[in-house]
mmCIF file of C-alpha atoms in Angstrom:
data_model
loop_
_atom_site.group_PDB
_atom_site.id
_atom_site.type_symbol
_atom_site.label_atom_id
_atom_site.label_comp_id
_atom_site.label_asym_id
_atom_site.label_seq_id
_atom_site.Cartn_x
_atom_site.Cartn_y
_atom_site.Cartn_z
ATOM 1 C CA MET A 1 76.349 107.570 109.396
ATOM 2 C CA VAL A 2 75.839 108.387 105.710
ATOM 3 C CA GLU A 3 74.141 111.753 105.201
ATOM 4 C CA ILE A 4 71.879 112.303 102.210
ATOM 5 C CA LYS A 5 71.990 115.942 101.125
ATOM 6 C CA THR A 6 69.043 118.055 100.023
ATOM 7 C CA ASP A 7 69.074 119.792 96.640
ATOM 8 C CA ALA A 8 69.722 123.100 98.450
ATOM 9 C CA SER A 9 72.703 121.523 100.185
ATOM 10 C CA LEU A 10 74.058 120.322 96.837
ATOM 11 C CA ASP A 11 73.851 123.881 95.524
ATOM 12 C CA ALA A 12 75.733 125.110 98.605
ATOM 13 C CA MET A 13 78.407 122.447 98.115
ATOM 14 C CA ARG A 14 78.747 123.564 94.517
ATOM 15 C CA GLU A 15 79.891 126.971 95.748
ATOM 16 C CA ALA A 16 82.646 125.345 97.798
ATOM 17 C CA GLY A 17 83.519 123.181 94.802
ATOM 18 C CA ARG A 18 83.758 126.210 92.557
ATOM 19 C CA VAL A 19 86.369 127.732 94.885
ATOM 20 C CA VAL A 20 88.357 124.485 94.846
ATOM 21 C CA ALA A 21 88.302 124.396 91.052
ATOM 22 C CA THR A 22 89.454 128.015 90.849
ATOM 23 C CA ALA A 23 92.282 127.381 93.296
ATOM 24 C CA LEU A 24 93.487 124.304 91.416
ATOM 25 C CA ALA A 25 93.439 126.183 88.116
ATOM 26 C CA ALA A 26 95.426 129.049 89.649
ATOM 27 C CA VAL A 27 97.992 126.668 91.143
ATOM 28 C CA GLN A 28 98.447 124.816 87.877
ATOM 29 C CA GLU A 29 98.900 128.085 86.014
ATOM 30 C CA ALA A 30 101.486 129.244 88.575
ATOM 31 C CA ALA A 31 103.446 125.975 88.479
ATOM 32 C CA ALA A 32 106.622 126.485 86.463
ATOM 33 C CA VAL A 33 110.270 125.555 86.597
ATOM 34 C CA GLY A 34 111.852 127.309 89.587
ATOM 35 C CA VAL A 35 108.593 127.921 91.483
ATOM 36 C CA SER A 36 108.535 126.450 94.993
ATOM 37 C CA LEU A 37 105.798 124.266 96.400
ATOM 38 C CA ARG A 38 105.372 126.815 99.174
ATOM 39 C CA GLN A 39 104.652 129.467 96.540
ATOM 40 C CA LEU A 40 101.939 127.223 95.085
ATOM 41 C CA ASP A 41 100.390 126.951 98.533
ATOM 42 C CA GLU A 42 100.397 130.743 98.792
ATOM 43 C CA THR A 43 98.635 130.948 95.431
ATOM 44 C CA ALA A 44 95.859 128.670 96.713
ATOM 45 C CA ARG A 45 95.625 130.594 99.991
ATOM 46 C CA THR A 46 95.048 133.800 98.036
ATOM 47 C CA VAL A 47 92.176 132.237 96.065
ATOM 48 C CA LEU A 48 90.537 130.922 99.233
ATOM 49 C CA HIS A 49 90.963 134.261 101.007
ATOM 50 C CA GLU A 50 89.513 136.286 98.133
ATOM 51 C CA ALA A 51 86.514 133.918 97.990
ATOM 52 C CA GLY A 52 85.935 134.153 101.743
ATOM 53 C CA ALA A 53 86.484 130.387 101.986
ATOM 54 C CA GLY A 54 88.136 128.331 104.678
ATOM 55 C CA SER A 55 90.526 125.416 104.288
ATOM 56 C CA PRO A 56 89.637 121.935 105.566
ATOM 57 C CA PHE A 57 93.279 120.932 105.021
ATOM 58 C CA LEU A 58 94.925 123.549 107.213
ATOM 59 C CA GLY A 59 95.291 122.153 110.725
ATOM 60 C CA TYR A 60 93.685 118.823 109.804
ATOM 61 C CA ARG A 61 95.009 115.932 111.866
ATOM 62 C CA PRO A 62 93.685 112.418 111.261
ATOM 63 C CA GLN A 63 94.711 109.523 113.485
ATOM 64 C CA PHE A 64 97.710 108.529 111.383
ATOM 65 C CA ALA A 65 99.271 112.010 111.382
ATOM 66 C CA PRO A 66 101.875 113.015 113.973
ATOM 67 C CA THR A 67 101.211 116.744 113.443
ATOM 68 C CA PRO A 68 98.408 118.918 112.021
ATOM 69 C CA PHE A 69 98.676 119.551 108.290
ATOM 70 C CA PRO A 70 100.364 122.956 107.797
ATOM 71 C CA ALA A 71 99.056 124.023 104.366
ATOM 72 C CA VAL A 72 95.911 124.483 102.253
ATOM 73 C CA ILE A 73 97.092 122.152 99.480
ATOM 74 C CA CYS A 74 98.834 118.818 99.314
ATOM 75 C CA ALA A 75 101.687 119.043 96.807
ATOM 76 C CA SER A 76 103.073 115.642 95.793
ATOM 77 C CA VAL A 77 105.921 115.496 93.286
ATOM 78 C CA ASN A 78 107.120 112.571 91.160
ATOM 79 C CA ASP A 79 107.256 109.474 93.427
ATOM 80 C CA ALA A 80 105.071 111.110 96.088
ATOM 81 C CA ILE A 81 101.576 109.653 95.780
ATOM 82 C CA VAL A 82 99.501 111.900 98.052
ATOM 83 C CA HIS A 83 99.663 114.179 101.125
ATOM 84 C CA GLY A 84 102.890 115.949 100.223
ATOM 85 C CA ILE A 85 103.565 118.982 102.422
ATOM 86 C CA PRO A 86 104.403 122.152 100.434
ATOM 87 C CA ASN A 87 107.960 123.193 101.223
ATOM 88 C CA GLY A 88 110.868 125.015 99.634
ATOM 89 C CA TYR A 89 111.382 122.475 96.863
ATOM 90 C CA ARG A 90 111.547 124.274 93.505
ATOM 91 C CA LEU A 91 109.949 122.586 90.536
ATOM 92 C CA CYS A 92 112.245 121.151 87.878
ATOM 93 C CA ASP A 93 111.722 120.535 84.184
ATOM 94 C CA GLY A 94 109.763 117.310 83.745
ATOM 95 C CA ASP A 95 108.384 117.057 87.281
ATOM 96 C CA LEU A 96 105.048 115.302 87.707
ATOM 97 C CA VAL A 97 102.982 117.265 90.227
ATOM 98 C CA SER A 98 99.761 116.265 92.008
ATOM 99 C CA ILE A 99 97.864 119.019 93.812
ATOM 100 C CA ASP A 100 94.984 118.272 96.195
ATOM 101 C CA CYS A 101 92.907 121.155 97.529
ATOM 102 C CA GLY A 102 89.797 121.674 99.616
ATOM 103 C CA ALA A 103 87.593 124.611 100.557
ATOM 104 C CA THR A 104 84.744 125.297 102.950
ATOM 105 C CA VAL A 105 82.008 127.830 102.198
ATOM 106 C CA ASP A 106 79.069 128.437 104.532
ATOM 107 C CA GLY A 107 79.801 125.210 106.367
ATOM 108 C CA TRP A 108 80.043 122.962 103.304
ATOM 109 C CA ALA A 109 83.210 121.354 101.913
ATOM 110 C CA GLY A 110 84.608 120.654 98.461
ATOM 111 C CA ASP A 111 87.656 118.523 97.632
ATOM 112 C CA ALA A 112 89.449 117.847 94.337
ATOM 113 C CA ALA A 113 92.876 117.038 92.917
ATOM 114 C CA VAL A 114 94.751 117.318 89.628
ATOM 115 C CA SER A 115 97.998 115.923 88.260
ATOM 116 C CA PHE A 116 100.108 117.602 85.594
ATOM 117 C CA THR A 117 103.689 117.954 84.417
ATOM 118 C CA VAL A 118 105.932 121.001 84.540
ATOM 119 C CA GLY A 119 108.062 121.935 81.538
ATOM 120 C CA THR A 120 108.885 119.112 79.144
ATOM 121 C CA PRO A 121 106.595 116.120 79.808
ATOM 122 C CA ARG A 122 107.759 112.514 79.682
ATOM 123 C CA PRO A 123 105.497 110.299 77.529
ATOM 124 C CA GLU A 124 105.153 107.741 80.313
ATOM 125 C CA ASP A 125 104.038 110.470 82.727
ATOM 126 C CA GLN A 126 101.467 111.748 80.253
ATOM 127 C CA GLN A 127 100.108 108.217 79.922
ATOM 128 C CA LEU A 128 99.943 107.810 83.718
ATOM 129 C CA ILE A 129 98.101 111.106 84.166
ATOM 130 C CA GLU A 130 95.696 110.438 81.307
ATOM 131 C CA THR A 131 94.919 106.969 82.667
ATOM 132 C CA THR A 132 94.212 108.412 86.109
ATOM 133 C CA ARG A 133 91.875 110.969 84.549
ATOM 134 C CA ARG A 134 90.101 108.218 82.611
ATOM 135 C CA ALA A 135 89.676 106.221 85.806
ATOM 136 C CA LEU A 136 88.130 109.253 87.499
ATOM 137 C CA ALA A 137 85.781 109.722 84.548
ATOM 138 C CA ALA A 138 84.824 106.034 84.716
ATOM 139 C CA GLY A 139 84.110 106.309 88.428
ATOM 140 C CA ILE A 140 81.964 109.384 87.869
ATOM 141 C CA GLU A 141 80.055 107.662 85.063
ATOM 142 C CA ALA A 142 79.251 104.789 87.448
ATOM 143 C CA ALA A 143 77.931 107.169 90.142
ATOM 144 C CA VAL A 144 74.252 106.889 89.256
ATOM 145 C CA VAL A 145 71.069 106.289 91.179
ATOM 146 C CA GLY A 146 70.374 102.557 91.430
ATOM 147 C CA ALA A 147 74.012 101.495 91.137
ATOM 148 C CA ARG A 148 76.091 100.437 94.127
ATOM 149 C CA LEU A 149 79.277 101.739 95.675
ATOM 150 C CA GLY A 150 81.215 98.764 94.355
ATOM 151 C CA ASP A 151 80.345 99.809 90.816
ATOM 152 C CA ILE A 152 82.296 103.036 91.293
ATOM 153 C CA SER A 153 85.264 101.262 92.864
ATOM 154 C CA HIS A 154 85.301 98.601 90.163
ATOM 155 C CA ALA A 155 85.152 101.196 87.374
ATOM 156 C CA VAL A 156 88.136 103.068 88.813
ATOM 157 C CA GLY A 157 90.254 100.014 89.538
ATOM 158 C CA ALA A 158 89.608 98.326 86.205
ATOM 159 C CA VAL A 159 91.156 101.249 84.320
ATOM 160 C CA GLY A 160 94.263 101.298 86.506
ATOM 161 C CA ARG A 161 94.813 97.540 86.467
ATOM 162 C CA ALA A 162 94.365 97.340 82.696
ATOM 163 C CA ALA A 163 97.255 99.788 82.380
ATOM 164 C CA GLY A 164 99.434 97.764 84.766
ATOM 165 C CA TYR A 165 99.507 100.385 87.511
ATOM 166 C CA GLY A 166 99.630 99.879 91.256
ATOM 167 C CA ILE A 167 96.850 101.090 93.557
ATOM 168 C CA PRO A 168 97.515 101.896 97.244
ATOM 169 C CA ALA A 169 94.870 99.802 98.986
ATOM 170 C CA ASP A 170 94.564 101.843 102.176
ATOM 171 C CA PHE A 171 93.698 105.145 100.512
ATOM 172 C CA GLY A 172 90.829 106.203 98.273
ATOM 173 C CA GLY A 173 87.774 108.395 98.128
ATOM 174 C CA HIS A 174 85.268 109.250 100.826
ATOM 175 C CA GLY A 175 81.963 110.792 101.693
ATOM 176 C CA ILE A 176 81.968 114.582 101.979
ATOM 177 C CA GLY A 177 79.587 117.287 103.128
ATOM 178 C CA ARG A 178 79.817 119.454 106.225
ATOM 179 C CA ARG A 179 83.141 117.773 106.864
ATOM 180 C CA MET A 180 85.809 116.969 104.296
ATOM 181 C CA HIS A 181 85.877 113.308 105.311
ATOM 182 C CA GLU A 182 82.536 111.747 106.110
ATOM 183 C CA ASP A 183 81.331 108.172 106.325
ATOM 184 C CA LEU A 184 81.433 105.847 103.362
ATOM 185 C CA PRO A 185 84.968 105.197 102.130
ATOM 186 C CA VAL A 186 85.212 104.844 98.355
ATOM 187 C CA PRO A 187 87.971 102.300 97.572
ATOM 188 C CA ASN A 188 89.756 102.438 94.249
ATOM 189 C CA GLU A 189 89.016 98.760 93.633
ATOM 190 C CA GLY A 190 85.880 96.773 94.295
ATOM 191 C CA ARG A 191 83.327 94.256 93.117
ATOM 192 C CA PRO A 192 80.495 95.498 90.909
ATOM 193 C CA GLY A 193 77.003 95.138 92.284
ATOM 194 C CA ARG A 194 78.186 95.164 95.881
ATOM 195 C CA GLY A 195 78.042 97.774 98.626
ATOM 196 C CA LEU A 196 75.689 100.612 99.501
ATOM 197 C CA PRO A 197 72.977 101.458 96.937
ATOM 198 C CA LEU A 198 73.535 104.928 95.462
ATOM 199 C CA ARG A 199 70.733 107.412 96.149
ATOM 200 C CA HIS A 200 69.912 110.932 95.050
ATOM 201 C CA GLY A 201 71.695 113.342 97.396
ATOM 202 C CA LEU A 202 74.668 111.127 98.246
ATOM 203 C CA VAL A 203 77.940 113.044 97.768
ATOM 204 C CA LEU A 204 81.290 111.319 97.312
ATOM 205 C CA ALA A 205 84.863 112.372 96.659
ATOM 206 C CA ILE A 206 86.107 109.959 93.998
ATOM 207 C CA GLU A 207 89.902 109.949 93.779
ATOM 208 C CA PRO A 208 91.958 107.392 91.867
ATOM 209 C CA MET A 209 95.666 107.312 92.655
ATOM 210 C CA PHE A 210 97.906 105.115 90.515
ATOM 211 C CA MET A 211 101.584 104.125 90.753
ATOM 212 C CA ALA A 212 103.504 103.562 87.528
ATOM 213 C CA GLY A 213 105.645 100.695 88.823
ATOM 214 C CA GLY A 214 102.682 98.397 89.324
ATOM 215 C CA ARG A 215 103.269 97.729 93.022
ATOM 216 C CA ASP A 216 100.556 98.404 95.602
ATOM 217 C CA ASP A 217 102.786 99.016 98.619
ATOM 218 C CA TYR A 218 104.124 102.415 99.621
ATOM 219 C CA THR A 219 106.239 104.119 102.264
ATOM 220 C CA ALA A 220 105.640 107.152 104.466
ATOM 221 C CA ASP A 221 108.145 109.995 104.830
ATOM 222 C CA PRO A 222 109.445 110.973 108.275
ATOM 223 C CA ASP A 223 106.926 113.861 108.237
ATOM 224 C CA GLY A 224 104.213 111.233 108.729
ATOM 225 C CA TRP A 225 102.165 112.643 105.857
ATOM 226 C CA THR A 226 103.836 112.145 102.479
ATOM 227 C CA LEU A 227 103.286 108.718 100.912
ATOM 228 C CA ARG A 228 105.769 107.499 98.292
ATOM 229 C CA THR A 229 106.051 104.602 95.893
ATOM 230 C CA VAL A 230 108.371 101.900 97.210
ATOM 231 C CA ASP A 231 110.195 101.528 93.891
ATOM 232 C CA ARG A 232 110.406 105.322 93.424
ATOM 233 C CA THR A 233 108.394 105.207 90.221
ATOM 234 C CA ARG A 234 105.997 108.072 89.661
ATOM 235 C CA ALA A 235 102.406 108.432 90.807
ATOM 236 C CA ALA A 236 99.343 110.442 89.785
ATOM 237 C CA HIS A 237 96.206 111.471 91.679
ATOM 238 C CA CYS A 238 92.956 112.972 90.370
ATOM 239 C CA GLU A 239 89.768 113.742 92.293
ATOM 240 C CA HIS A 240 86.339 115.350 92.057
ATOM 241 C CA THR A 241 83.513 115.855 94.526
ATOM 242 C CA VAL A 242 80.479 114.228 92.895
ATOM 243 C CA ALA A 243 76.789 114.264 93.821
ATOM 244 C CA ILE A 244 74.564 111.359 92.810
ATOM 245 C CA THR A 245 71.321 112.796 91.414
ATOM 246 C CA GLU A 246 68.269 111.583 89.519
ATOM 247 C CA ASP A 247 69.618 113.527 86.534
ATOM 248 C CA GLY A 248 72.985 111.746 86.637
ATOM 249 C CA PRO A 249 76.317 112.531 88.326
ATOM 250 C CA ARG A 250 76.810 116.185 89.215
ATOM 251 C CA VAL A 251 80.481 117.173 89.471
ATOM 252 C CA LEU A 252 80.549 119.836 92.171
ATOM 253 C CA THR A 253 84.247 120.696 91.721
ATOM 254 C CA ALA A 254 84.200 121.299 87.970
ATOM 255 C CA LEU A 255 85.658 124.658 86.957
#
């Protein structure tokens, strides 16, 4: 069931989104050559703790997962697309890092992700990240009252396909509110003018994820969580929690 939020609920979700944005900024600032992914998770935990926020990631176990997720961020490096578990891996010069983070405040959730490079960036990685950001911006721009869900999906997918990137078909955005994942999946490809009409108070996590090699298939690590490109080319992932309002899209996870 799709829940339409009140304006007061949107304001409450903004507080959760603000914590997510702060955590992502802190993690990106802490990311440097030699820093471990586990240290980045600790950085995010500190932000959540100081804000009095909970983590919808920690202990989360969807049907596909063999074990509960053990961290407050997903940390996916290079050919990892999404859901990477923070471990002892230490960042190297030129790594492409995608960080996904969520927070809960007063019973409401926020969810966002960023991709960036550590040290000396590779031009092709910069292009991949920038294209993923543009796709997110296009999806947000399409999230207006009177449009349909397919308009968002089409806007995201068109940017990725024009660049020649692959899109994992089984993963995309989602509804969000009192739970991190609510009804209404938001695919990263779709047909314009199709799907649910967008109404004031609908809140969606829009999250393009692109693979540089152009293939759409992927593999899962033995941990059951981390998804990787089949050809081992690099991937990027960006996300915002967005409310559809009569005044236009409201990005609840902006810094």
